[in-house]
């Protein structure tokens, strides 16, 4: 059996134990700061609904790759760059309603699904 990790291959026979470096854990602390794109989505929703940002709950957020510069949500007659755009899908909640946003990597481009 051949095991590889971080560019170094280890030749290990079945039944042998090797040393495996643990992956760094992703922080799950609810007080940890959100990525800038998540903050941008919170600010946009707060502005649109005229609610304080503190009243908005972050349900989830995950990295995504959008098919174009319009984040896969082009507006009528809008020309979009034809390049895969890294970003985030952000799901927020306010007063029992769910709002889903697509953003670019830093939140400068933001669209509601």
Short mmCIF file of C-alpha atoms in Angstrom, two decimals:
data_model
loop_
_atom_site.label_atom_id
_atom_site.label_comp_id
_atom_site.label_asym_id
_atom_site.label_seq_id
_atom_site.Cartn_x
_atom_site.Cartn_y
_atom_site.Cartn_z
CA UNK A 1 0.00 0.00 0.00
CA UNK A 2 1.30 3.44 -0.87
CA UNK A 3 0.21 6.39 1.26
CA UNK A 4 0.92 9.95 0.23
CA UNK A 5 0.49 13.16 2.15
CA UNK A 6 1.83 16.65 1.69
CA UNK A 7 4.09 15.62 -1.16
CA UNK A 8 5.90 12.81 0.69
CA UNK A 9 5.08 9.17 -0.07
CA UNK A 10 5.29 6.49 2.60
CA UNK A 11 5.63 2.85 1.64
CA UNK A 12 3.56 0.97 4.22
CA UNK A 13 2.67 -2.70 4.31
CA UNK A 14 -0.81 -3.85 5.39
CA UNK A 15 -1.00 -4.16 9.16
CA UNK A 16 1.80 -1.66 9.81
CA UNK A 17 1.07 1.61 11.52
CA UNK A 18 2.58 4.82 10.28
CA UNK A 19 2.73 8.34 11.59
CA UNK A 20 0.03 10.63 10.25
CA UNK A 21 0.12 14.35 10.86
CA UNK A 22 -3.33 15.58 11.99
CA UNK A 23 -5.06 18.13 9.80
CA UNK A 24 -5.49 21.56 11.28
CA UNK A 25 -9.02 21.92 12.60
CA UNK A 26 -11.29 24.59 11.21
CA UNK A 27 -12.44 26.84 14.05
CA UNK A 28 -16.07 26.32 15.00
CA UNK A 29 -16.16 28.96 17.70
CA UNK A 30 -19.40 30.92 17.20
CA UNK A 31 -17.58 34.07 18.35
CA UNK A 32 -14.94 33.68 15.62
CA UNK A 33 -15.08 36.41 12.98
CA UNK A 34 -16.81 35.59 9.71
CA UNK A 35 -15.12 35.86 6.31
CA UNK A 36 -15.56 39.30 4.69
CA UNK A 37 -18.08 37.90 2.20
CA UNK A 38 -20.37 36.73 5.02
CA UNK A 39 -20.14 40.13 6.70
CA UNK A 40 -21.04 41.79 3.37
CA UNK A 41 -24.14 39.57 3.05
CA UNK A 42 -25.22 40.43 6.61
CA UNK A 43 -24.75 44.15 5.93
CA UNK A 44 -26.68 43.97 2.64
CA UNK A 45 -29.63 42.14 4.22
CA UNK A 46 -29.67 44.51 7.20
CA UNK A 47 -29.74 47.50 4.83
CA UNK A 48 -32.45 46.02 2.56
CA UNK A 49 -34.73 45.10 5.48
CA UNK A 50 -33.80 48.09 7.64
CA UNK A 51 -32.88 45.80 10.52
CA UNK A 52 -29.86 45.87 12.82
CA UNK A 53 -27.13 43.46 11.67
CA UNK A 54 -27.14 41.89 15.15
CA UNK A 55 -30.68 40.61 14.53
CA UNK A 56 -29.55 38.51 11.55
CA UNK A 57 -28.55 34.91 12.19
CA UNK A 58 -25.93 33.16 10.06
CA UNK A 59 -27.45 29.77 9.27
CA UNK A 60 -24.50 28.56 7.20
CA UNK A 61 -21.85 29.54 4.72
CA UNK A 62 -19.67 27.51 2.40
CA UNK A 63 -17.08 28.13 -0.27
CA UNK A 64 -18.36 27.81 -3.82
CA UNK A 65 -17.21 28.22 -7.41
CA UNK A 66 -19.61 30.18 -9.59
CA UNK A 67 -19.66 29.65 -13.37
CA UNK A 68 -19.11 33.32 -14.24
CA UNK A 69 -18.57 36.83 -12.92
CA UNK A 70 -22.33 37.18 -12.36
CA UNK A 71 -22.14 34.32 -9.86
CA UNK A 72 -24.44 32.25 -12.06
CA UNK A 73 -27.25 34.79 -11.60
CA UNK A 74 -27.08 37.21 -14.55
CA UNK A 75 -29.52 40.11 -14.70
CA UNK A 76 -31.49 40.78 -17.87
CA UNK A 77 -29.15 41.97 -20.66
CA UNK A 78 -26.12 41.83 -18.34
CA UNK A 79 -22.78 40.75 -19.80
CA UNK A 80 -20.82 38.51 -17.44
CA UNK A 81 -17.16 37.59 -17.47
CA UNK A 82 -16.82 33.99 -18.59
CA UNK A 83 -14.47 32.79 -15.89
CA UNK A 84 -15.04 30.55 -12.90
CA UNK A 85 -15.40 32.84 -9.89
CA UNK A 86 -14.51 31.61 -6.41
CA UNK A 87 -16.83 32.77 -3.68
CA UNK A 88 -19.31 31.83 -1.00
CA UNK A 89 -22.93 30.71 -0.60
CA UNK A 90 -24.26 32.40 2.54
CA UNK A 91 -27.57 31.48 4.18
CA UNK A 92 -29.01 33.98 6.64
CA UNK A 93 -32.16 34.08 8.74
CA UNK A 94 -34.22 36.97 10.07
CA UNK A 95 -37.61 36.67 11.78
CA UNK A 96 -38.05 33.10 10.56
CA UNK A 97 -37.33 33.93 6.90
CA UNK A 98 -34.36 32.40 5.08
CA UNK A 99 -32.22 34.44 2.67
CA UNK A 100 -29.54 32.91 0.44
CA UNK A 101 -26.76 34.98 -1.09
CA UNK A 102 -23.96 34.25 -3.54
CA UNK A 103 -20.79 36.30 -3.23
CA UNK A 104 -17.39 36.51 -4.80
CA UNK A 105 -14.36 35.68 -2.64
CA UNK A 106 -14.37 38.97 -0.71
CA UNK A 107 -18.02 39.99 -0.89
CA UNK A 108 -17.64 42.88 -3.34
CA UNK A 109 -20.07 41.15 -5.74
CA UNK A 110 -23.20 39.94 -3.96
CA UNK A 111 -26.45 38.49 -5.32
CA UNK A 112 -29.51 37.07 -3.66
CA UNK A 113 -30.76 33.74 -4.99
#
